[in-house]
Backbone as CSV, one residue per row, in Angstrom:
resi,resn,N_x,N_y,N_z,CA_x,CA_y,CA_z,C_x,C_y,C_z
1,UNK,-14.133,5.973,-95.339,-13.471,7.046,-96.091,-12.886,8.094,-95.154
2,UNK,-13.653,8.415,-94.101,-13.180,9.393,-93.134,-11.900,8.912,-92.463
3,UNK,-11.859,7.600,-92.157,-10.683,7.026,-91.516,-9.459,7.144,-92.410
4,UNK,-9.666,6.955,-93.720,-8.560,7.074,-94.679,-7.982,8.486,-94.698
5,UNK,-8.877,9.485,-94.620,-8.419,10.873,-94.596,-7.603,11.167,-93.338
6,UNK,-8.054,10.622,-92.207,-7.334,10.820,-90.948,-5.958,10.178,-91.015
7,UNK,-5.896,8.947,-91.574,-4.625,8.237,-91.721,-3.668,9.013,-92.612
8,UNK,-4.212,9.561,-93.719,-3.398,10.349,-94.632,-2.866,11.601,-93.952
9,UNK,-3.714,12.255,-93.155,-3.301,13.479,-92.466,-2.189,13.199,-91.458
10,UNK,-2.324,12.088,-90.743,-1.307,11.724,-89.764,0.018,11.426,-90.455
11,UNK,-0.057,10.721,-91.598,1.154,10.380,-92.345,1.882,11.627,-92.817
12,UNK,1.117,12.600,-93.309,1.710,13.849,-93.780,2.351,14.604,-92.630
13,UNK,1.660,14.614,-91.475,2.185,15.306,-90.295,3.494,14.688,-89.826
14,UNK,3.546,13.355,-89.816,4.771,12.661,-89.415,5.910,12.958,-90.377
15,UNK,5.588,13.031,-91.678,6.606,13.327,-92.676,7.173,14.718,-92.473
16,UNK,6.292,15.681,-92.195,6.736,17.058,-91.975,7.607,17.150,-90.736
17,UNK,7.180,16.458,-89.660,7.929,16.501,-88.408,9.304,15.856,-88.551
18,UNK,9.377,14.811,-89.357,10.635,14.087,-89.492,11.704,14.917,-90.184
19,UNK,11.292,15.930,-90.948,12.272,16.756,-91.642,12.352,18.178,-91.076
20,UNK,11.618,18.436,-89.998,11.563,19.802,-89.473,12.917,20.299,-88.971
21,UNK,13.780,19.391,-88.501,15.064,19.811,-87.947,15.974,20.420,-88.994
22,UNK,15.775,20.091,-90.272,16.650,20.635,-91.308,16.502,22.143,-91.445
23,UNK,15.334,22.651,-91.050,15.094,24.078,-91.177,15.572,24.856,-89.948
24,UNK,15.903,24.104,-88.875,16.331,24.781,-87.649,17.821,25.096,-87.650
25,UNK,18.537,24.578,-88.636,19.978,24.804,-88.717,20.247,25.990,-89.634
26,UNK,21.338,26.681,-89.406,21.697,27.869,-90.172,21.780,27.584,-91.665
27,UNK,20.837,28.096,-92.426,20.800,27.851,-93.871,21.879,28.630,-94.615
28,UNK,22.558,29.549,-93.914,23.640,30.306,-94.546,24.957,29.550,-94.531
29,UNK,24.990,28.426,-93.833,26.216,27.650,-93.739,26.563,27.042,-95.096
30,UNK,27.859,27.002,-95.420,28.322,26.440,-96.688,29.223,25.247,-96.412
31,UNK,28.994,24.147,-97.114,29.866,22.985,-97.063,30.580,22.879,-98.399
32,UNK,31.904,22.842,-98.350,32.699,22.734,-99.569,33.039,21.263,-99.807
33,UNK,32.685,20.773,-100.992,32.887,19.373,-101.344,34.123,19.261,-102.238
34,UNK,35.118,18.526,-101.755,36.365,18.349,-102.502,36.511,16.899,-102.963
35,UNK,36.626,16.656,-104.279,36.978,15.305,-104.736,38.453,15.047,-104.467
36,UNK,38.765,13.890,-103.922,40.152,13.494,-103.676,40.521,12.479,-104.743
37,UNK,41.278,12.911,-105.742,41.487,12.092,-106.920,40.261,12.185,-107.815
38,UNK,40.223,11.357,-108.849,39.100,11.388,-109.789,37.849,10.827,-109.126
39,UNK,36.750,11.591,-109.214,35.454,11.170,-108.667,34.374,11.467,-109.705
40,UNK,33.526,10.498,-109.972,32.459,10.688,-110.959,31.557,11.847,-110.555
41,UNK,31.107,12.610,-111.545,30.246,13.767,-111.290,28.952,13.390,-110.581
42,UNK,28.430,12.196,-110.887,27.158,11.789,-110.277,27.287,11.647,-108.764
43,UNK,28.477,11.247,-108.282,28.693,11.117,-106.846,28.787,12.498,-106.190
44,UNK,29.469,13.404,-106.849,29.593,14.761,-106.319,28.228,15.442,-106.246
45,UNK,27.455,15.288,-107.303,26.128,15.906,-107.348,25.203,15.308,-106.304
46,UNK,25.279,13.992,-106.112,24.434,13.324,-105.127,24.715,13.839,-103.727
47,UNK,25.982,13.966,-103.369,26.350,14.473,-102.049,25.890,15.914,-101.886
48,UNK,26.090,16.700,-102.910,25.686,18.103,-102.879,24.178,18.233,-102.638
49,UNK,23.396,17.494,-103.386,21.933,17.557,-103.260,21.453,17.006,-101.925
50,UNK,22.091,15.926,-101.455,21.668,15.284,-100.211,21.878,16.195,-99.006
51,UNK,23.043,16.821,-98.925,23.343,17.691,-97.788,22.415,18.899,-97.779
52,UNK,22.172,19.456,-98.946,21.277,20.621,-99.023,19.851,20.251,-98.632
53,UNK,19.358,19.114,-99.127,17.986,18.704,-98.847,17.789,18.333,-97.378
54,UNK,18.778,17.689,-96.786,18.628,17.169,-95.428,18.952,18.187,-94.348
55,UNK,20.057,18.904,-94.520,20.501,19.858,-93.504,20.228,21.316,-93.868
56,UNK,19.887,21.566,-95.115,19.590,22.926,-95.531,20.812,23.761,-95.860
57,UNK,21.974,23.140,-95.969,23.202,23.877,-96.237,23.444,24.043,-97.736
58,UNK,24.035,25.156,-98.084,24.503,25.344,-99.449,25.783,24.543,-99.623
59,UNK,25.947,23.887,-100.763,27.145,23.083,-101.019,27.828,23.549,-102.290
60,UNK,29.138,23.687,-102.227,29.924,24.146,-103.367,30.971,23.084,-103.695
61,UNK,30.976,22.621,-104.941,31.957,21.626,-105.371,33.244,22.326,-105.797
62,UNK,34.351,21.890,-105.220,35.643,22.530,-105.437,36.526,21.675,-106.356
63,UNK,37.688,22.190,-106.770,38.606,21.438,-107.641,39.176,20.190,-106.958
64,UNK,39.705,19.294,-107.764,40.239,18.021,-107.293,41.483,18.223,-106.424
65,UNK,41.513,17.479,-105.310,42.716,17.420,-104.478,43.554,16.229,-104.932
66,UNK,44.871,16.359,-104.962,45.719,15.234,-105.388,45.828,14.167,-104.299
67,UNK,45.985,12.917,-104.708,46.249,11.832,-103.760,47.767,11.761,-103.575
68,UNK,48.248,12.430,-102.562,49.689,12.532,-102.329,50.176,11.432,-101.386
69,UNK,51.472,11.209,-101.385,52.070,10.119,-100.611,51.866,10.275,-99.109
70,UNK,51.753,11.510,-98.646,51.653,11.734,-97.200,50.313,11.325,-96.605
71,UNK,49.332,10.978,-97.442,48.043,10.524,-96.905,47.811,9.040,-97.182
72,UNK,48.817,8.356,-97.689,48.697,6.930,-97.995,49.229,6.090,-96.831
73,UNK,48.450,5.078,-96.457,48.900,4.167,-95.409,49.922,3.200,-95.993
74,UNK,51.010,2.943,-95.292,52.048,2.043,-95.809,51.681,0.560,-95.722
75,UNK,50.617,0.251,-94.996,50.274,-1.157,-94.776,49.639,-1.797,-96.008
76,UNK,48.537,-1.205,-96.494,47.845,-1.788,-97.647,47.661,-0.788,-98.785
77,UNK,48.446,0.288,-98.769,48.413,1.282,-99.835,47.030,1.909,-99.988
78,UNK,46.345,2.080,-98.863,45.049,2.740,-98.873,45.207,4.165,-98.347
79,UNK,44.191,4.987,-98.591,44.214,6.350,-98.072,43.891,6.314,-96.583
80,UNK,44.751,6.936,-95.799,44.551,7.001,-94.358,43.616,8.176,-94.047
81,UNK,42.407,7.863,-93.595,41.387,8.892,-93.377,41.827,9.928,-92.345
82,UNK,42.496,9.486,-91.294,42.949,10.423,-90.255,43.955,11.420,-90.810
83,UNK,44.839,10.939,-91.669,45.824,11.837,-92.277,45.146,12.869,-93.172
84,UNK,44.104,12.453,-93.857,43.356,13.380,-94.719,42.705,14.474,-93.872
85,UNK,42.052,14.071,-92.784,41.379,15.050,-91.923,42.368,16.054,-91.337
86,UNK,43.504,15.562,-90.897,44.499,16.447,-90.291,45.181,17.358,-91.312
87,UNK,45.359,16.864,-92.525,46.023,17.662,-93.549,45.149,18.806,-94.042
88,UNK,43.860,18.544,-94.207,42.987,19.544,-94.827,42.067,20.252,-93.835
89,UNK,42.331,20.114,-92.551,41.500,20.789,-91.556,41.747,22.294,-91.587
90,UNK,40.739,23.038,-91.958,40.802,24.498,-91.952,39.490,25.011,-91.357
91,UNK,39.280,26.297,-91.370,38.087,26.866,-90.733,36.819,26.654,-91.558
92,UNK,36.960,26.322,-92.809,35.788,26.063,-93.644,35.202,24.687,-93.336
93,UNK,33.927,24.515,-93.662,33.271,23.212,-93.524,33.533,22.412,-94.797
94,UNK,34.175,21.257,-94.630,34.646,20.503,-95.788,34.193,19.046,-95.732
95,UNK,33.730,18.552,-96.853,33.516,17.124,-97.047,34.399,16.693,-98.204
96,UNK,35.268,15.732,-97.947,36.157,15.201,-98.976,35.637,13.839,-99.410
97,UNK,35.553,13.617,-100.696,35.047,12.353,-101.219,36.061,11.745,-102.188
98,UNK,36.259,10.443,-102.058,37.190,9.738,-102.937,36.588,8.409,-103.374
99,UNK,37.087,7.883,-104.490,36.677,6.558,-104.940,37.694,5.503,-104.524
100,UNK,38.801,5.939,-103.934,39.809,5.015,-103.412,39.372,4.489,-102.039
101,UNK,39.875,3.314,-101.672,39.578,2.756,-100.362,40.246,3.602,-99.283
102,UNK,39.542,3.825,-98.180,40.112,4.571,-97.065,40.147,3.684,-95.818
103,UNK,41.031,4.014,-94.898,41.212,3.179,-93.712,41.403,4.030,-92.470
104,UNK,41.356,3.348,-91.338,41.521,4.002,-90.045,42.175,3.012,-89.100
105,UNK,42.867,3.512,-88.103,43.515,2.635,-87.120,42.585,2.365,-85.953
106,UNK,42.587,1.146,-85.495,41.765,0.747,-84.358,42.633,-0.013,-83.364
107,UNK,42.533,0.349,-82.099,43.309,-0.334,-81.066,42.554,-1.583,-80.616
108,UNK,43.191,-2.732,-80.795,42.620,-4.005,-80.365,43.263,-4.406,-79.053
109,UNK,42.455,-4.565,-78.008,42.984,-4.893,-76.693,43.233,-6.388,-76.558
110,UNK,44.424,-6.735,-76.144,44.799,-8.117,-75.873,45.141,-8.236,-74.378
111,UNK,45.195,-9.462,-73.845,45.482,-9.625,-72.416,46.777,-8.969,-71.956
112,UNK,47.786,-8.965,-72.810,49.088,-8.441,-72.385,49.521,-7.163,-73.100
113,UNK,48.868,-6.822,-74.199,49.302,-5.637,-74.926,48.179,-5.101,-75.818
114,UNK,48.433,-3.924,-76.395,47.508,-3.310,-77.332,48.085,-3.413,-78.743
115,UNK,47.249,-3.809,-79.679,47.683,-3.931,-81.065,46.942,-2.901,-81.911
116,UNK,47.692,-2.157,-82.708,47.093,-1.167,-83.592,46.769,-1.835,-84.917
117,UNK,45.494,-1.894,-85.263,45.050,-2.608,-86.454,44.382,-1.646,-87.432
118,UNK,44.795,-1.721,-88.691,44.192,-0.887,-89.731,42.985,-1.599,-90.334
119,UNK,41.896,-0.866,-90.515,40.726,-1.478,-91.120,40.035,-0.500,-92.074
120,UNK,39.395,-1.048,-93.087,38.726,-0.214,-94.084,37.434,0.371,-93.548
121,UNK,37.129,1.594,-93.966,35.929,2.286,-93.491,35.201,2.955,-94.653
122,UNK,33.977,3.391,-94.374,33.174,4.118,-95.353,33.395,5.619,-95.239
123,UNK,33.648,6.072,-94.022,33.840,7.495,-93.817,34.364,7.783,-92.423
124,UNK,34.835,9.013,-92.239,35.357,9.434,-90.943,35.202,10.949,-90.833
125,UNK,34.781,11.395,-89.653,34.632,12.827,-89.451,34.894,13.211,-88.011
126,UNK,35.384,14.417,-87.781,35.583,14.902,-86.425,34.224,15.143,-85.762
127,UNK,34.132,14.856,-84.453,32.906,15.094,-83.697,33.214,15.853,-82.420
128,UNK,32.785,17.127,-82.314,32.288,17.953,-83.418,33.475,18.447,-84.240
129,UNK,33.182,19.046,-85.362,34.261,19.529,-86.209,33.725,20.131,-87.481
130,UNK,34.616,20.315,-88.445,34.214,20.972,-89.690,34.712,20.218,-90.921
131,UNK,35.201,18.977,-90.724,35.717,18.236,-91.870,35.419,16.744,-91.723
132,UNK,35.110,16.125,-92.850,34.909,14.678,-92.885,35.358,14.156,-94.246
133,UNK,35.600,12.856,-94.314,36.006,12.226,-95.573,35.185,10.961,-95.759
134,UNK,34.753,10.700,-96.983,33.975,9.503,-97.292,34.531,8.853,-98.556
135,UNK,34.274,7.558,-98.696,34.768,6.813,-99.852,33.651,5.969,-100.452
136,UNK,33.578,5.941,-101.765,32.578,5.120,-102.460,33.069,3.691,-102.672
137,UNK,34.330,3.416,-102.333,34.963,2.143,-102.661,34.152,0.950,-102.162
138,UNK,33.791,0.937,-100.893,33.053,-0.181,-100.313,31.557,-0.116,-100.594
139,UNK,31.089,1.049,-100.993,29.664,1.198,-101.328,29.309,0.517,-102.648
140,UNK,30.302,0.346,-103.517,30.055,-0.195,-104.860,29.986,-1.713,-104.902
141,UNK,30.386,-2.382,-103.829,30.457,-3.838,-103.849,29.084,-4.479,-104.030
142,UNK,28.971,-5.294,-105.085,27.726,-6.017,-105.388,26.532,-5.068,-105.432
143,UNK,26.735,-3.908,-106.021,25.681,-2.896,-106.032,25.516,-2.256,-107.401
144,UNK,24.274,-1.903,-107.720,23.996,-1.113,-108.912,24.395,0.332,-108.624
145,UNK,24.421,1.152,-109.630,24.746,2.564,-109.446,23.717,3.241,-108.526
146,UNK,22.445,2.870,-108.669,21.401,3.460,-107.835,21.599,3.121,-106.365
147,UNK,21.912,1.877,-106.078,22.152,1.460,-104.688,23.383,2.162,-104.133
148,UNK,24.414,2.283,-104.964,25.630,2.985,-104.537,25.314,4.429,-104.160
149,UNK,24.488,5.084,-104.954,24.111,6.470,-104.677,23.297,6.583,-103.394
150,UNK,22.426,5.611,-103.138,21.638,5.607,-101.910,22.546,5.438,-100.693
151,UNK,23.518,4.563,-100.805,24.476,4.359,-99.721,25.309,5.618,-99.501
152,UNK,25.729,6.227,-100.579,26.540,7.442,-100.511,25.796,8.555,-99.780
153,UNK,24.527,8.704,-100.073,23.715,9.730,-99.424,23.727,9.541,-97.903
154,UNK,23.487,8.316,-97.452,23.422,8.046,-96.014,24.764,8.266,-95.328
155,UNK,25.839,7.805,-95.956,27.164,7.948,-95.353,27.574,9.416,-95.278
156,UNK,27.294,10.178,-96.315,27.625,11.603,-96.310,26.876,12.334,-95.194
157,UNK,25.592,12.055,-95.057,24.785,12.696,-94.021,25.227,12.244,-92.632
158,UNK,25.641,10.998,-92.518,26.142,10.449,-91.256,27.383,11.212,-90.798
159,UNK,28.339,11.405,-91.707,29.582,12.075,-91.327,29.374,13.561,-91.039
160,UNK,28.484,14.201,-91.774,28.132,15.593,-91.460,27.492,15.643,-90.073
161,UNK,26.695,14.611,-89.751,26.097,14.524,-88.422,27.149,14.501,-87.325
162,UNK,28.230,13.767,-87.549,29.328,13.762,-86.581,29.923,15.160,-86.435
163,UNK,30.139,15.843,-87.563,30.664,17.209,-87.514,29.772,18.130,-86.683
164,UNK,28.481,17.847,-86.707,27.522,18.665,-85.961,27.415,18.243,-84.495
165,UNK,28.160,17.204,-84.121,28.182,16.799,-82.718,27.456,15.515,-82.390
166,UNK,26.854,14.865,-83.379,26.120,13.632,-83.123,27.071,12.448,-82.952
167,UNK,26.799,11.634,-81.944,27.554,10.409,-81.722,26.863,9.281,-82.475
168,UNK,27.442,8.067,-82.443,26.764,6.924,-83.049,25.495,6.606,-82.284
169,UNK,24.458,6.280,-83.011,23.138,6.039,-82.427,22.993,4.579,-82.004
170,UNK,22.447,4.376,-80.813,22.104,3.030,-80.338,20.622,2.972,-79.982
171,UNK,19.901,3.984,-80.417,18.492,4.120,-80.061,17.545,3.468,-81.061
172,UNK,17.916,3.536,-82.344,17.021,3.034,-83.385,17.855,2.560,-84.576
173,UNK,17.687,1.310,-84.990,18.486,0.724,-86.073,18.208,1.367,-87.428
174,UNK,17.121,2.128,-87.528,16.802,2.793,-88.788,17.444,4.166,-88.897
175,UNK,17.959,4.677,-87.791,18.586,6.002,-87.768,19.897,5.966,-88.538
176,UNK,20.150,6.983,-89.334,21.359,6.984,-90.171,22.641,7.230,-89.381
177,UNK,22.520,7.469,-88.071,23.715,7.686,-87.254,24.225,6.400,-86.609
178,UNK,23.680,5.248,-86.978,24.206,3.983,-86.479,25.635,3.762,-86.970
179,UNK,26.427,3.031,-86.180,27.797,2.711,-86.551,27.790,1.570,-87.564
180,UNK,28.368,1.804,-88.743,28.395,0.774,-89.795,29.500,-0.250,-89.569
181,UNK,30.470,0.082,-88.694,31.595,-0.817,-88.411,32.334,-1.258,-89.674
182,UNK,32.441,-0.367,-90.628,33.216,-0.646,-91.834,32.511,-1.506,-92.866
183,UNK,31.269,-1.910,-92.581,30.532,-2.741,-93.528,29.316,-1.987,-94.045
184,UNK,28.753,-2.485,-95.107,27.639,-1.803,-95.755,26.280,-2.319,-95.297
185,UNK,26.251,-3.449,-94.572,24.996,-4.076,-94.174,24.102,-3.141,-93.372
186,UNK,24.688,-2.483,-92.363,23.903,-1.589,-91.520,23.411,-0.381,-92.311
187,UNK,24.239,0.128,-93.211,23.848,1.289,-94.026,22.606,0.965,-94.848
188,UNK,22.550,-0.238,-95.395,21.391,-0.629,-96.207,20.116,-0.727,-95.381
189,UNK,20.243,-0.979,-94.086,19.062,-1.090,-93.218,18.507,0.278,-92.837
190,UNK,19.353,1.277,-92.885,18.966,2.598,-92.395,18.097,3.369,-93.384
191,UNK,17.428,4.375,-92.852,16.668,5.317,-93.674,17.397,6.652,-93.682
192,UNK,17.026,7.500,-94.612,17.557,8.870,-94.623,16.738,9.636,-93.589
193,UNK,17.087,9.406,-92.329,16.232,9.833,-91.220,17.019,9.824,-89.924
194,UNK,16.706,10.759,-89.037,17.281,10.792,-87.705,16.199,10.456,-86.685
195,UNK,16.522,9.597,-85.731,15.564,9.264,-84.687,15.344,10.491,-83.793
196,UNK,14.324,10.439,-82.953,14.004,11.572,-82.092,15.158,11.963,-81.182
197,UNK,15.871,10.972,-80.665,16.973,11.234,-79.752,18.082,12.022,-80.433
198,UNK,18.444,11.620,-81.645,19.488,12.341,-82.393,19.012,13.704,-82.842
199,UNK,17.748,13.789,-83.221,17.205,15.062,-83.688,17.202,16.104,-82.574
200,UNK,16.879,15.678,-81.355,16.874,16.589,-80.217,18.276,17.146,-79.971
201,UNK,19.288,16.273,-80.073,20.682,16.713,-79.887,21.040,17.746,-80.958
202,UNK,20.610,17.498,-82.176,20.937,18.381,-83.292,20.274,19.739,-83.153
203,UNK,19.124,19.782,-82.541,18.368,21.027,-82.452,18.724,21.864,-81.236
204,UNK,19.589,21.361,-80.362,19.971,22.110,-79.169,20.764,23.358,-79.546
């Protein structure tokens, strides 16, 4: 029985330590959440609650932004994430969320030349910076609403992490800062958790 109490105490201590970094960040900081096009309320609320619980920031949901032609990629008629970040970059801390597919350009190196290739992504954010964009489009594939919400939470926290200066994690596959490479498989493996290495960077 005594051993069980010790095990329980250690578990509680580890749980407290794993979330201690959220209190070390400025709780007065505000993140403004903008829906890009129509976005279900449950997705907006989930992002709002997740950011507040994890980072301690106040979150304010703002009016809908229009999906205008200047942010659409001409290749596959998807939203170009880089164009969104550049268009709406202001001094406020912003997370933009859309249900449309978003994309990003990637340079593919070939023996004789470089090819610019567009690929679909879950999210994109400046590192460091004050703006990021995420999409539920790929999170919904073969998923229940609950699974979609769990994926959304991790991706939102991941992109805010980039804004705070965190790079992609190669230290622990369970850390939410791992690179998803445009797929959902890695996101499903992760926890709503930062490894010690990422947490130390965040607390500097």
